[in-house]
C-alpha positions as CSV (number, residue, x, y, z in Angstrom):
1,M,17.1,124.6,129.3
2,P,20.9,124.0,128.7
3,E,21.8,127.1,130.5
4,L,19.9,126.0,133.7
5,E,21.4,122.5,133.7
6,T,25.0,124.0,133.1
7,R,24.4,126.4,136.0
8,L,23.1,123.7,138.2
9,A,26.1,121.4,137.4
10,R,28.5,124.2,138.3
11,E,26.8,125.0,141.6
12,R,26.9,121.2,142.5
13,E,30.6,121.1,141.8
14,G,31.1,124.2,143.9
15,L,29.2,122.7,146.7
16,L,31.1,119.5,146.7
17,D,34.4,121.5,146.6
18,A,33.2,123.4,149.7
19,I,32.5,120.2,151.7
20,E,35.7,119.1,153.7
21,Q,36.5,115.5,153.0
22,P,37.2,113.1,155.8
23,P,40.9,111.8,156.3
24,L,40.3,108.7,154.4
25,E,43.9,107.7,154.8
26,R,43.7,107.8,158.5
27,I,40.4,106.2,158.7
28,G,41.5,103.3,156.3
29,A,44.5,102.7,158.6
30,R,42.3,102.6,161.7
31,A,39.8,100.3,160.0
32,A,42.6,97.9,159.0
33,G,43.9,98.0,162.5
34,I,40.5,97.1,163.8
35,R,40.0,94.4,161.2
36,H,43.4,92.9,162.2
37,R,42.6,92.9,165.9
38,R,39.2,91.3,165.4
39,R,40.7,88.6,163.2
40,A,43.3,87.9,166.0
41,R,40.5,87.6,168.7
42,R,38.3,85.4,166.4
43,A,40.8,83.1,164.9
44,G,40.9,80.9,168.2
45,A,41.8,77.5,167.4
46,A,43.7,78.5,164.1
47,L,45.9,80.9,166.0
48,A,46.6,78.2,168.6
49,V,47.9,75.8,165.9
50,V,50.0,78.7,164.4
51,A,51.4,79.6,167.9
52,V,52.2,76.0,168.7
53,A,54.2,75.7,165.5
54,G,56.0,79.0,166.2
55,F,56.8,78.2,169.7
56,A,57.8,74.6,169.0
57,V,61.1,75.9,167.8
58,L,61.6,78.4,170.6
59,R,60.4,76.3,173.5
60,P,63.6,76.5,175.9
61,W,64.1,72.8,177.1
62,S,67.8,73.9,178.0
63,T,68.7,76.6,180.5
64,D,70.7,78.6,178.1
65,Q,67.9,79.3,175.6
66,E,65.2,81.6,176.4
67,P,62.8,83.3,174.0
68,P,61.6,86.8,174.4
69,G,58.2,87.7,175.6
70,V,55.6,88.7,172.9
71,A,55.0,92.5,173.0
72,D,53.7,95.1,170.6
73,P,56.3,98.0,170.2
74,S,53.4,100.6,170.2
75,P,50.5,98.7,171.8
76,S,47.0,100.0,171.2
77,P,44.6,100.6,174.1
78,G,42.8,97.5,175.2
79,V,39.0,97.0,175.5
80,V,37.8,97.9,178.9
81,Y,35.0,95.7,180.4
82,T,33.0,97.3,183.3
83,D,30.0,97.4,185.5
84,A,29.2,98.2,189.1
85,G,32.6,99.4,189.8
86,I,34.3,96.3,188.6
87,T,36.8,97.0,185.7
88,I,38.8,94.5,183.5
89,N,41.5,96.0,181.3
90,G,41.7,93.9,178.3
91,L,44.6,93.0,176.1
92,T,46.9,95.8,174.8
93,G,48.0,95.6,171.2
94,D,47.8,92.2,169.2
95,G,50.6,90.4,170.9
96,Y,50.2,87.7,173.5
97,L,52.0,84.5,174.5
98,D,50.1,81.3,173.2
99,P,51.8,78.1,174.4
100,R,49.9,74.8,173.8
101,G,47.5,73.9,176.4
102,W,45.3,75.7,178.9
103,I,46.2,77.7,182.0
104,T,45.8,75.5,185.0
105,D,47.6,77.7,187.6
106,V,48.6,81.3,188.0
107,E,50.6,82.9,190.8
108,F,51.9,86.3,191.5
109,A,54.9,86.7,193.9
110,D,54.3,90.4,193.8
111,P,52.1,92.7,191.8
112,D,54.8,92.8,188.9
113,H,56.2,89.1,188.9
114,G,53.7,86.4,187.7
115,Y,53.8,82.9,186.6
116,A,51.3,80.7,184.6
117,L,51.3,77.1,184.3
118,V,49.9,75.8,181.0
119,Q,48.9,72.2,180.5
120,C,46.9,70.1,178.1
121,R,43.6,68.9,179.5
122,A,42.7,65.2,180.3
123,G,41.3,63.6,177.0
124,E,43.4,65.9,174.7
125,D,46.4,64.8,172.8
126,P,49.3,64.9,175.4
127,C,51.6,67.8,175.4
128,P,54.4,68.9,177.6
129,P,53.5,71.5,180.3
130,S,54.8,75.1,179.9
131,L,55.7,77.7,182.4
132,A,55.3,81.4,181.4
133,R,56.6,84.3,183.4
134,S,56.0,88.0,183.5
135,S,57.9,90.9,185.1
136,D,55.6,93.8,184.2
137,G,52.3,92.7,186.0
138,G,51.2,90.4,183.1
139,T,51.5,92.7,180.1
140,T,54.3,90.7,178.5
141,W,55.2,87.1,179.0
142,A,58.1,84.7,178.1
143,L,58.4,81.0,178.3
144,A,60.6,79.7,181.2
145,T,62.5,76.4,181.4
146,M,60.3,73.6,183.0
147,P,61.9,71.3,185.7
148,P,63.5,68.3,184.2
149,A,60.9,65.8,185.7
150,Q,57.2,66.4,185.3
151,G,54.2,64.2,186.3
152,P,50.4,64.6,186.2
153,G,48.7,67.1,188.4
154,L,51.4,69.8,188.5
155,D,50.8,73.0,190.3
156,L,52.9,76.0,191.1
157,T,53.6,78.0,194.3
158,A,55.1,81.5,194.2
159,F,56.8,83.0,197.2
160,A,57.3,86.7,198.1
161,D,61.2,86.3,197.9
162,G,60.8,85.5,194.2
163,R,61.3,81.8,194.3
164,V,58.9,79.5,192.6
165,V,58.1,75.9,193.3
166,V,56.8,73.5,190.6
167,G,56.4,69.8,191.5
168,G,59.4,68.9,193.5
169,Y,61.7,71.6,192.1
170,V,62.4,75.2,193.0
171,T,63.8,78.0,191.0
172,S,65.2,81.3,192.2
173,D,66.0,82.9,188.8
174,G,62.6,83.0,187.1
175,G,62.6,79.6,185.7
176,R,66.0,79.6,184.2
177,T,67.5,76.9,186.4
178,W,65.9,74.5,188.8
179,Q,67.0,72.5,191.9
180,A,65.4,69.5,193.4
181,T,63.7,70.2,196.9
182,S,64.5,68.2,199.9
183,R,62.2,68.0,202.9
184,P,64.0,68.5,206.2
185,D,64.0,65.8,208.8
186,A,62.5,68.0,211.5
187,P,58.6,68.4,211.6
188,A,57.0,71.7,210.6
189,T,56.1,73.2,214.1
190,S,55.2,76.5,212.7
191,V,54.8,78.6,209.5
192,A,57.4,81.4,209.4
193,T,57.0,84.7,207.6
194,G,57.3,84.2,203.9
195,Q,56.2,80.6,204.1
196,L,52.6,79.5,203.1
197,L,50.1,77.1,204.5
198,R,48.3,74.8,202.0
199,L,45.8,71.9,202.1
200,G,47.1,68.4,201.5
201,G,45.5,65.1,202.2
202,G,42.9,66.6,204.6
203,A,45.6,68.3,206.7
204,V,47.2,71.7,206.8
205,E,50.8,71.7,205.4
206,V,53.7,74.1,205.5
207,W,55.4,75.2,202.3
208,S,58.8,76.8,202.1
209,S,60.5,78.7,199.2
210,V,63.6,76.7,200.1
211,Y,62.1,73.2,200.8
212,G,58.9,73.2,199.0
213,N,56.4,71.0,200.9
214,R,57.8,70.7,204.4
215,G,55.0,68.4,205.5
216,E,52.0,68.6,207.9
217,L,51.9,71.3,210.5
218,V,52.4,69.6,213.9
219,Q,49.5,71.3,215.5
220,Q,46.4,70.9,213.5
221,P,43.2,72.9,214.1
222,P,41.6,70.9,217.1
223,G,38.5,68.8,216.3
224,M,38.3,70.2,212.7
225,T,38.2,68.3,209.3
226,V,39.8,71.0,207.2
227,D,39.1,71.3,203.5
228,W,40.0,74.8,202.7
229,V,43.1,76.9,203.5
230,A,43.5,80.7,202.8
231,G,45.8,81.5,199.8
232,A,47.6,84.1,201.9
233,P,47.7,85.3,205.6
234,S,45.9,88.4,206.7
235,A,47.8,91.8,207.0
236,T,48.5,90.8,210.6
237,G,49.9,87.5,209.7
238,A,46.9,85.4,210.8
239,W,46.1,82.2,208.9
240,W,42.5,81.1,208.4
241,V,41.3,77.7,207.5
242,G,37.7,76.2,206.9
243,G,35.8,73.0,207.1
244,T,33.6,71.2,209.8
245,R,33.7,70.3,213.4
246,D,31.4,67.7,214.8
247,G,29.5,67.8,211.4
248,R,28.9,71.6,211.5
249,P,30.6,74.2,209.5
250,A,33.5,76.0,211.3
251,V,36.4,78.2,210.7
252,A,39.7,78.5,212.6
253,V,42.5,81.0,212.9
254,T,46.2,80.9,214.0
255,R,48.0,84.0,215.1
256,D,51.0,82.5,216.3
257,G,52.3,80.7,213.1
258,G,50.2,77.4,213.9
259,S,51.3,76.8,217.4
260,S,47.7,77.3,218.5
261,W,44.3,77.7,216.9
262,Q,41.1,79.4,217.7
263,V,38.0,77.6,216.3
264,H,34.7,79.2,215.6
265,P,31.8,76.8,215.0
266,L,29.2,78.6,212.9
267,D,25.5,78.2,213.5
268,A,24.4,77.2,210.0
269,T,23.8,74.2,207.9
270,G,26.5,73.5,205.4
271,R,29.4,71.3,204.2
272,T,32.2,73.7,204.6
273,A,33.1,77.3,205.2
274,Q,35.7,79.8,203.6
275,V,37.0,83.2,205.0
276,S,37.7,86.5,203.4
277,V,39.6,89.2,205.1
278,L,40.1,92.9,204.7
279,G,41.4,94.8,207.6
280,E,39.3,94.1,210.7
281,H,36.5,92.9,208.6
282,V,36.4,89.0,208.4
283,Y,33.6,87.2,206.3
284,A,32.9,83.5,206.8
285,T,30.8,82.1,204.0
286,V,29.1,78.7,204.6
287,L,28.6,76.6,201.6
288,G,26.2,73.7,201.0
289,A,25.6,71.3,198.3
290,D,26.8,72.5,194.8
291,R,28.5,75.3,196.7
292,A,25.3,77.1,197.4
293,I,25.6,79.9,199.8
294,S,24.0,78.7,203.1
295,A,25.0,81.7,205.2
296,V,27.3,84.6,205.5
297,F,28.9,85.8,209.0
298,L,30.8,88.8,209.6
299,S,33.3,89.9,212.2
300,T,34.4,93.5,212.7
301,D,36.9,92.7,215.2
302,S,39.5,90.7,213.2
303,G,37.7,87.5,213.8
304,Q,37.3,87.5,217.5
305,T,33.4,87.3,217.3
306,F,31.1,86.5,214.2
307,T,27.5,87.7,213.7
308,R,25.3,86.0,211.0
309,T,24.2,88.6,208.4
310,T,21.8,86.3,206.4
311,S,18.4,85.1,207.6
312,G,18.4,82.1,205.3
313,P,20.2,80.6,202.2
314,V,21.2,83.2,199.6
315,A,19.1,82.8,196.5
316,T,21.5,84.4,194.1
317,P,24.0,83.3,192.9
318,D,23.1,79.7,192.7
319,G,26.7,78.8,193.9
320,L,30.0,80.3,194.7
321,A,32.6,79.6,192.1
322,G,35.8,80.5,194.0
323,E,36.2,82.8,197.0
324,A,34.4,86.1,198.2
325,V,36.3,89.3,197.8
326,P,35.8,92.2,200.3
327,L,36.3,95.4,198.3
328,L,37.6,98.7,199.6
329,D,34.2,100.4,199.2
330,G,32.6,97.9,201.7
331,R,30.9,95.7,199.2
332,L,31.5,91.9,198.7
333,L,32.2,90.7,195.2
334,V,31.7,87.0,194.2
335,T,31.5,85.1,191.0
336,G,28.9,82.4,190.6
337,T,29.0,78.8,189.3
338,D,26.9,80.3,186.5
339,G,29.8,82.3,185.1
340,K,28.3,85.7,186.3
341,W,29.7,88.5,188.5
342,Y,27.7,89.4,191.6
343,V,28.2,92.2,194.3
344,S,26.6,92.7,197.8
345,A,26.3,96.1,199.4
346,D,24.8,94.5,202.6
347,D,27.4,92.3,203.9
348,G,26.2,89.2,202.0
349,R,22.5,89.4,202.8
350,T,21.7,90.0,199.1
351,F,23.6,89.9,195.9
352,H,23.0,91.7,192.5
353,Q,24.4,90.7,189.2
354,A,27.1,93.0,187.8
355,D,26.4,92.7,184.1
356,G,27.3,95.6,181.7
357,T,30.2,94.6,179.5
358,L,31.8,92.2,182.1
359,P,32.7,88.8,180.4
360,Q,31.7,85.3,181.5
361,V,33.9,84.4,184.5
362,G,35.3,81.5,186.5
363,P,36.5,81.2,190.1
364,I,38.3,83.9,192.0
365,F,41.3,82.9,194.2
366,R,43.4,84.8,196.8
367,T,47.1,84.7,196.4
368,P,49.9,86.3,198.5
369,A,50.0,89.2,196.0
370,G,46.4,89.7,195.3
371,Y,43.6,87.9,193.5
372,I,43.4,85.8,190.3
373,V,40.2,85.1,188.3
374,R,40.3,82.2,185.9
375,D,38.4,81.1,182.8
376,L,37.3,84.5,181.6
377,F,35.2,84.4,178.6
378,G,34.7,80.8,179.1
379,S,37.9,80.2,177.1
380,G,40.7,79.9,179.6
381,W,41.8,83.5,180.0
382,A,43.0,84.8,183.4
383,A,43.2,88.2,185.0
384,F,45.1,89.6,188.0
385,S,43.8,92.3,190.6
386,A,45.5,93.8,193.7
387,D,42.3,94.9,195.1
388,G,39.3,93.0,193.5
389,S,38.0,96.0,191.7
390,T,40.5,96.7,188.9
391,W,41.7,93.7,186.9
392,R,44.3,93.1,184.2
393,K,43.7,90.5,181.6
394,L,46.9,88.5,181.4
395,Q,48.3,88.3,177.9
396,V,49.0,84.5,178.0
397,N,46.6,81.7,177.2
């Protein structure tokens, strides 16, 4: 049947010619890009070694030398992680700043200008701390000059006027130059606009962008043992603190810069209390052993009166990792000590896990410019959010 075989062969060739071939060149280029990004994400420790070697030459220990940030000239869209209305926008492109160590503190002076302090952990080979800065909301980062004297336990504080305090030094030009802070002789009688309250040695301290730590506030919350201070004032300028009074959980607020305090004892069993504010809604979360949520209280009149929303200890999550975040849609967001995300639609009575593609997570902290979440993916990444719902993974680690 030679004629039949010849005819079938011709028809097969014609059929193959009629089928439109895929754009193999474009697909190959895309696949190569995907493989490159996967290798960049999976390399982990190997990338850290390479990055350390590269940045060792560029690390600016003098004020006249400053390396550029790491940026992709045409960044590809990042991976988006989401569930239950919570969205984390991942890295864009393949470039990120990778100084030696781990992020130990992150602050944003405003939604654009952020700073990350990177240090080696205890038990690791010692390394000098690094300070990274961003002026585009955390998309690109550059190393800044560290202050000349550094000791253990460094932290950083960013102020709305653009100044940053690290240790006992302050910079007003994004970490290019530093000046030693000097505490004024006069006691801190109040916290002015632009200044911050912080916890230090069991007392409420005043921090200034000019002087750094100004010392303990003269008028402390009466009768309270304070072990938590809000990271930022409310929209009306009120400052909240939490702790205990007469062995019971309590919160307190000052609306006149610390000259006077209103103390609210909370009728619940616990070791401390924290506060989260959005508009006139003020949530007070009572924490017990291992940071288990013992009770949640809600005020709808800016903290004049509180009503308990829970009938007993909250079963889920096992413990609160950082601070609760009131969302614009009326829900309450928390991260648990189990590394998971949880939301409550009933003012903290019950919490449900937000899973989907959301990564493992650490604690959330309030800052003057928004919220910071730490230890994303269990590997030291951080993210910033202005509202608690939409987050940007910071391209530094």
